[in-house]
Amino acid sequence: MADTILELAHKSLERIQQFDTAQLPRVAQLGDDLSFQEAVAPAERVIKLFRQFPIVFLDELPDDQKQILRQNADTLFNIMKQILEFKVTQGDAYATRNSLIQQLKDQYQSLFNQLHPIISYGATRQSDFAAMERDFRAKVQSAEDAATEQMSKLSKLGEEAQRVLDEVRKTAAEHGVSQQAIYFQNESVDHDKEAAKWQTRTVGTAIGLGAYALVSAFAHKWEWLAPVDTYQAFQLGLSKVLIFAVLAYMLLLCARNFLTHKHNAIVNKHRQNALLTFNALVDAAGNDERRDVILTYA
């Protein structure tokens, strides 16, 4: 008899815990006015009460408590079954719909009063601290055993791992210095190209400035430019000075850009050469201390 009560209670509790409230609205069949959209929230609220009791502890309950769970689960399921089987053709459909929704809402208080001692027991049973402590100690011991075994293996491989690590660090350091010289080479080439452009501009500007100086020396002899009074002579002289100043500034700017790019090209070339000779210097150093000094400077 006890096995039968347990099986029936298990079946009823599992059915209500797994019930999908998304089936309840039935908007497509009943329309918006008669749908059970309002029943979803109270149904979900009541079902959550049953879900709070872990079903794995059901066999620990006395028969009376199993019957309480079973009867209340069946009662709630019966209401939701009526909602799923509800038809608009039955008499006074709107009143029947409202009655079913109200029954769902009224179930919560009644069920809470009957189920909260059972739910409390399930929560306590689920939080069995003594069992948790035993399980924790067992896991800690297992972890310690595994760690001891791993440490034993690691100690045997320690020397080999250290040797490999030293080789990797050495290779990485050399690669990080020597192989990165390509970046300085690219920068040197770019600055060389820019320096060539600015050299051409500097020469062109210098030629233009010289030509202007030559032309302006004889400009006053041209009849259409010859000043006829002091005011025009002042204007002619001032315009020559201004044009000369602008051309001179352009020449200075071009020369400065040329020298800057040339300087950067030379510096980056030196850096490239320094990094390319790093391995040779390291090999000649002989010991790790000197090698670290060379690496630092590189």
GROMACS .gro file of C-alpha atoms in nm:
model
  298
    1MET     CA    1   0.000   0.000   0.000
    2ALA     CA    2   0.283   0.238   0.090
    3ASP     CA    3   0.450   0.183  -0.248
    4THR     CA    4   0.121   0.260  -0.423
    5ILE     CA    5   0.078   0.588  -0.232
    6LEU     CA    6   0.439   0.686  -0.315
    7GLU     CA    7   0.394   0.606  -0.683
    8LEU     CA    8   0.066   0.797  -0.707
    9ALA     CA    9   0.207   1.095  -0.519
   10HIS     CA   10   0.521   1.092  -0.733
   11LYS     CA   11   0.317   1.085  -1.052
   12SER     CA   12   0.087   1.369  -0.942
   13LEU     CA   13   0.368   1.590  -0.811
   14GLU     CA   14   0.586   1.536  -1.118
   15ARG     CA   15   0.293   1.614  -1.349
   16ILE     CA   16   0.214   1.944  -1.179
   17GLN     CA   17   0.581   2.048  -1.150
   18GLN     CA   18   0.634   1.993  -1.521
   19PHE     CA   19   0.309   2.157  -1.633
   20ASP     CA   20   0.361   2.423  -1.900
   21THR     CA   21   0.142   2.726  -1.824
   22ALA     CA   22   0.197   2.854  -2.178
   23GLN     CA   23  -0.080   2.611  -2.285
   24LEU     CA   24  -0.345   2.793  -2.081
   25PRO     CA   25  -0.424   3.114  -2.276
   26ARG     CA   26  -0.565   2.938  -2.591
   27VAL     CA   27  -0.607   3.274  -2.764
   28ALA     CA   28  -0.622   3.119  -3.111
   29GLN     CA   29  -0.917   2.892  -3.016
   30LEU     CA   30  -1.108   3.120  -2.780
   31GLY     CA   31  -1.027   3.472  -2.896
   32ASP     CA   32  -0.913   3.763  -2.684
   33ASP     CA   33  -1.235   3.799  -2.483
   34LEU     CA   34  -1.261   3.436  -2.368
   35SER     CA   35  -0.893   3.350  -2.359
   36PHE     CA   36  -0.730   3.242  -2.032
   37GLN     CA   37  -0.440   3.485  -2.049
   38GLU     CA   38  -0.531   3.601  -1.698
   39ALA     CA   39  -0.490   3.246  -1.569
   40VAL     CA   40  -0.119   3.221  -1.651
   41ALA     CA   41   0.013   3.432  -1.363
   42PRO     CA   42  -0.191   3.269  -1.081
   43ALA     CA   43  -0.126   2.922  -1.226
   44GLU     CA   44   0.249   2.985  -1.238
   45ARG     CA   45   0.239   3.120  -0.883
   46VAL     CA   46   0.065   2.809  -0.747
   47ILE     CA   47   0.284   2.566  -0.945
   48LYS     CA   48   0.594   2.732  -0.796
   49LEU     CA   49   0.475   2.611  -0.453
   50PHE     CA   50   0.489   2.250  -0.570
   51ARG     CA   51   0.824   2.305  -0.742
   52GLN     CA   52   0.977   2.417  -0.412
   53PHE     CA   53   0.957   2.061  -0.279
   54PRO     CA   54   1.238   1.843  -0.422
   55ILE     CA   55   1.071   1.535  -0.560
   56VAL     CA   56   1.375   1.322  -0.472
   57PHE     CA   57   1.278   1.349  -0.102
   58LEU     CA   58   0.919   1.238  -0.158
   59ASP     CA   59   0.983   0.885  -0.026
   60GLU     CA   60   1.095   1.031   0.309
   61LEU     CA   61   0.752   1.184   0.378
   62PRO     CA   62   0.489   1.002   0.585
   63ASP     CA   63   0.189   0.868   0.397
   64ASP     CA   64  -0.039   1.150   0.520
   65GLN     CA   65   0.190   1.417   0.374
   66LYS     CA   66   0.221   1.222   0.051
   67GLN     CA   67  -0.159   1.216   0.028
   68ILE     CA   68  -0.175   1.592   0.092
   69LEU     CA   69   0.070   1.657  -0.189
   70ARG     CA   70  -0.109   1.420  -0.421
   71GLN     CA   71  -0.463   1.547  -0.354
   72ASN     CA   72  -0.367   1.912  -0.388
   73ALA     CA   73  -0.165   1.847  -0.703
   74ASP     CA   74  -0.459   1.656  -0.855
   75THR     CA   75  -0.701   1.932  -0.758
   76LEU     CA   76  -0.488   2.199  -0.920
   77PHE     CA   77  -0.433   1.987  -1.229
   78ASN     CA   78  -0.807   1.928  -1.258
   79ILE     CA   79  -0.872   2.303  -1.271
   80MET     CA   80  -0.611   2.353  -1.541
   81LYS     CA   81  -0.744   2.051  -1.729
   82GLN     CA   82  -1.089   2.216  -1.733
   83ILE     CA   83  -0.924   2.528  -1.877
   84LEU     CA   84  -0.756   2.322  -2.149
   85GLU     CA   85  -1.090   2.150  -2.232
   86PHE     CA   86  -1.300   2.468  -2.211
   87LYS     CA   87  -1.527   2.532  -2.510
   88VAL     CA   88  -1.709   2.848  -2.609
   89THR     CA   89  -2.019   2.648  -2.696
   90GLN     CA   90  -2.095   2.547  -2.338
   91GLY     CA   91  -2.362   2.738  -2.149
   92ASP     CA   92  -2.265   3.072  -1.994
   93ALA     CA   93  -1.911   3.037  -2.123
   94TYR     CA   94  -1.795   3.376  -1.995
   95ALA     CA   95  -1.908   3.307  -1.637
   96THR     CA   96  -1.747   2.961  -1.645
   97ARG     CA   97  -1.422   3.113  -1.768
   98ASN     CA   98  -1.419   3.371  -1.490
   99SER     CA   99  -1.500   3.103  -1.233
  100LEU     CA  100  -1.204   2.887  -1.340
  101ILE     CA  101  -0.966   3.184  -1.324
  102GLN     CA  102  -1.097   3.276  -0.978
  103GLN     CA  103  -1.050   2.918  -0.859
  104LEU     CA  104  -0.687   2.936  -0.963
  105LYS     CA  105  -0.641   3.261  -0.773
  106ASP     CA  106  -0.811   3.119  -0.461
  107GLN     CA  107  -0.592   2.808  -0.462
  108TYR     CA  108  -0.274   2.986  -0.350
  109GLN     CA  109  -0.370   3.065   0.009
  110SER     CA  110  -0.525   2.724   0.070
  111LEU     CA  111  -0.231   2.538  -0.081
  112PHE     CA  112   0.023   2.752   0.103
  113ASN     CA  113  -0.138   2.670   0.437
  114GLN     CA  114  -0.124   2.297   0.366
  115LEU     CA  115   0.209   2.273   0.188
  116HIS     CA  116   0.441   2.509   0.373
  117PRO     CA  117   0.539   2.253   0.643
  118ILE     CA  118   0.621   2.001   0.370
  119ILE     CA  119   0.811   2.260   0.166
  120SER     CA  120   1.004   2.363   0.479
  121TYR     CA  121   1.107   2.003   0.539
  122GLY     CA  122   1.219   1.967   0.178
  123ALA     CA  123   1.424   2.288   0.197
  124THR     CA  124   1.584   2.172   0.522
  125ARG     CA  125   1.652   1.830   0.379
  126GLN     CA  126   1.803   1.983   0.069
  127SER     CA  127   2.026   2.199   0.290
  128ASP     CA  128   2.148   1.912   0.506
  129PHE     CA  129   2.462   2.085   0.628
  130ALA     CA  130   2.606   1.776   0.786
  131ALA     CA  131   2.575   1.589   0.459
  132MET     CA  132   2.718   1.889   0.278
  133GLU     CA  133   3.012   1.897   0.519
  134ARG     CA  134   3.078   1.527   0.471
  135ASP     CA  135   3.059   1.567   0.097
  136PHE     CA  136   3.286   1.871   0.112
  137ARG     CA  137   3.544   1.690   0.325
  138ALA     CA  138   3.539   1.396   0.087
  139LYS     CA  139   3.593   1.626  -0.210
  140VAL     CA  140   3.872   1.813  -0.030
  141GLN     CA  141   4.048   1.486   0.052
  142SER     CA  142   4.007   1.371  -0.306
  143ALA     CA  143   4.148   1.700  -0.431
  144GLU     CA  144   4.442   1.673  -0.190
  145ASP     CA  145   4.518   1.321  -0.308
  146ALA     CA  146   4.503   1.433  -0.670
  147ALA     CA  147   4.721   1.734  -0.595
  148THR     CA  148   4.980   1.519  -0.416
  149GLU     CA  149   4.994   1.285  -0.713
  150GLN     CA  150   5.030   1.572  -0.957
  151MET     CA  151   5.301   1.737  -0.747
  152SER     CA  152   5.492   1.412  -0.745
  153LYS     CA  153   5.478   1.398  -1.123
  154LEU     CA  154   5.571   1.765  -1.156
  155SER     CA  155   5.873   1.728  -0.930
  156LYS     CA  156   6.007   1.456  -1.158
  157LEU     CA  157   5.961   1.676  -1.461
  158GLY     CA  158   6.079   1.998  -1.294
  159GLU     CA  159   6.437   1.998  -1.419
  160GLU     CA  160   6.334   1.921  -1.775
  161ALA     CA  161   6.063   2.187  -1.765
  162GLN     CA  162   6.311   2.444  -1.633
  163ARG     CA  163   6.557   2.361  -1.909
  164VAL     CA  164   6.290   2.394  -2.175
  165LEU     CA  165   6.171   2.720  -2.018
  166ASP     CA  166   6.522   2.865  -2.027
  167GLU     CA  167   6.557   2.771  -2.393
  168VAL     CA  168   6.221   2.922  -2.476
  169ARG     CA  169   6.305   3.244  -2.294
  170LYS     CA  170   6.639   3.268  -2.469
  171THR     CA  171   6.487   3.203  -2.811
  172ALA     CA  172   6.201   3.446  -2.746
  173ALA     CA  173   6.439   3.721  -2.635
  174GLU     CA  174   6.662   3.679  -2.937
  175HIS     CA  175   6.366   3.664  -3.171
  176GLY     CA  176   6.209   3.967  -3.007
  177VAL     CA  177   6.525   4.171  -3.067
  178SER     CA  178   6.679   4.045  -3.390
  179GLN     CA  179   6.366   3.968  -3.588
  180GLN     CA  180   6.207   4.304  -3.510
  181ALA     CA  181   6.483   4.491  -3.696
  182ILE     CA  182   6.259   4.486  -4.004
  183TYR     CA  183   6.045   4.761  -3.851
  184PHE     CA  184   6.342   4.996  -3.822
  185GLN     CA  185   6.445   4.906  -4.177
  186ASN     CA  186   6.100   4.999  -4.307
  187GLU     CA  187   6.108   5.328  -4.117
  188SER     CA  188   6.454   5.407  -4.254
  189VAL     CA  189   6.340   5.341  -4.612
  190ASP     CA  190   6.028   5.557  -4.566
  191HIS     CA  191   6.227   5.848  -4.425
  192ASP     CA  192   6.484   5.815  -4.707
  193LYS     CA  193   6.206   5.848  -4.965
  194GLU     CA  194   6.060   6.150  -4.789
  195ALA     CA  195   6.408   6.306  -4.757
  196ALA     CA  196   6.460   6.268  -5.135
  197LYS     CA  197   6.129   6.447  -5.201
  198TRP     CA  198   6.214   6.734  -4.969
  199GLN     CA  199   6.567   6.756  -5.116
  200THR     CA  200   6.414   6.811  -5.460
  201ARG     CA  201   6.178   7.073  -5.319
  202THR     CA  202   6.463   7.247  -5.137
  203VAL     CA  203   6.675   7.269  -5.452
  204GLY     CA  204   6.378   7.393  -5.655
  205THR     CA  205   6.290   7.655  -5.397
  206ALA     CA  206   6.656   7.771  -5.378
  207ILE     CA  207   6.668   7.807  -5.756
  208GLY     CA  208   6.342   7.999  -5.751
  209LEU     CA  209   6.470   8.229  -5.476
  210GLY     CA  210   6.793   8.296  -5.669
  211ALA     CA  211   6.601   8.365  -5.987
  212TYR     CA  212   6.373   8.604  -5.805
  213ALA     CA  213   6.671   8.785  -5.650
  214LEU     CA  214   6.829   8.822  -5.996
  215VAL     CA  215   6.509   8.947  -6.156
  216SER     CA  216   6.429   9.190  -5.873
  217ALA     CA  217   6.777   9.348  -5.908
  218PHE     CA  218   6.681   9.477  -6.253
  219ALA     CA  219   6.306   9.517  -6.206
  220HIS     CA  220   6.332   9.893  -6.152
  221LYS     CA  221   6.485   9.935  -6.497
  222TRP     CA  222   6.175   9.801  -6.667
  223GLU     CA  223   5.975  10.090  -6.791
  224TRP     CA  224   5.636   9.957  -6.676
  225LEU     CA  225   5.772   9.887  -6.327
  226ALA     CA  226   5.992  10.196  -6.286
  227PRO     CA  227   5.866  10.414  -5.997
  228VAL     CA  228   5.784  10.774  -6.079
  229ASP     CA  229   5.786  10.906  -5.724
  230THR     CA  230   5.898  10.818  -5.372
  231TYR     CA  231   5.570  10.648  -5.278
  232GLN     CA  232   5.584  10.407  -5.573
  233ALA     CA  233   5.951  10.336  -5.500
  234PHE     CA  234   5.859  10.247  -5.141
  235GLN     CA  235   5.578  10.016  -5.258
  236LEU     CA  236   5.807   9.841  -5.507
  237GLY     CA  237   6.078   9.791  -5.245
  238LEU     CA  238   5.829   9.662  -4.986
  239SER     CA  239   5.677   9.409  -5.230
  240LYS     CA  240   6.026   9.281  -5.315
  241VAL     CA  241   6.106   9.234  -4.947
  242LEU     CA  242   5.779   9.052  -4.876
  243ILE     CA  243   5.812   8.814  -5.171
  244PHE     CA  244   6.174   8.750  -5.083
  245ALA     CA  245   6.079   8.677  -4.719
  246VAL     CA  246   5.810   8.428  -4.825
  247LEU     CA  247   6.044   8.246  -5.064
  248ALA     CA  248   6.319   8.243  -4.801
  249TYR     CA  249   6.079   8.095  -4.541
  250MET     CA  250   5.968   7.826  -4.790
  251LEU     CA  251   6.334   7.743  -4.855
  252LEU     CA  252   6.400   7.718  -4.479
  253LEU     CA  253   6.096   7.496  -4.427
  254CYS     CA  254   6.192   7.261  -4.713
  255ALA     CA  255   6.549   7.237  -4.587
  256ARG     CA  256   6.435   7.167  -4.233
  257ASN     CA  257   6.200   6.887  -4.346
  258PHE     CA  258   6.477   6.740  -4.561
  259LEU     CA  259   6.722   6.737  -4.268
  260THR     CA  260   6.462   6.593  -4.029
  261HIS     CA  261   6.375   6.298  -4.257
  262LYS     CA  262   6.743   6.239  -4.331
  263HIS     CA  263   6.821   6.234  -3.960
  264ASN     CA  264   6.537   5.987  -3.889
  265ALA     CA  265   6.650   5.762  -4.174
  266ILE     CA  266   7.005   5.749  -4.034
  267VAL     CA  267   6.886   5.684  -3.676
  268ASN     CA  268   6.657   5.399  -3.781
  269LYS     CA  269   6.934   5.249  -3.994
  270HIS     CA  270   7.161   5.252  -3.690
  271ARG     CA  271   6.894   5.080  -3.482
  272GLN     CA  272   6.847   4.816  -3.750
  273ASN     CA  273   7.220   4.744  -3.759
  274ALA     CA  274   7.235   4.727  -3.379
  275LEU     CA  275   6.959   4.468  -3.362
  276LEU     CA  276   7.098   4.262  -3.649
  277THR     CA  277   7.428   4.228  -3.463
  278PHE     CA  278   7.259   4.135  -3.134
  279ASN     CA  279   7.305   3.760  -3.170
  280ALA     CA  280   7.673   3.798  -3.245
  281LEU     CA  281   7.723   4.017  -2.939
  282VAL     CA  282   7.527   3.778  -2.717
  283ASP     CA  283   7.728   3.478  -2.833
  284ALA     CA  284   8.047   3.667  -2.762
  285ALA     CA  285   7.928   3.772  -2.416
  286GLY     CA  286   7.970   3.426  -2.273
  287ASN     CA  287   7.758   3.448  -1.958
  288ASP     CA  288   7.399   3.527  -1.869
  289GLU     CA  289   7.479   3.848  -1.679
  290ARG     CA  290   7.646   4.012  -1.978
  291ARG     CA  291   7.374   3.880  -2.205
  292ASP     CA  292   7.109   4.055  -1.992
  293VAL     CA  293   7.304   4.381  -2.015
  294ILE     CA  294   7.323   4.355  -2.392
  295LEU     CA  295   6.952   4.271  -2.413
  296THR     CA  296   6.869   4.573  -2.199
  297TYR     CA  297   7.062   4.811  -2.425
  298ALA     CA  298   6.917   4.649  -2.737
   0.00000   0.00000   0.00000
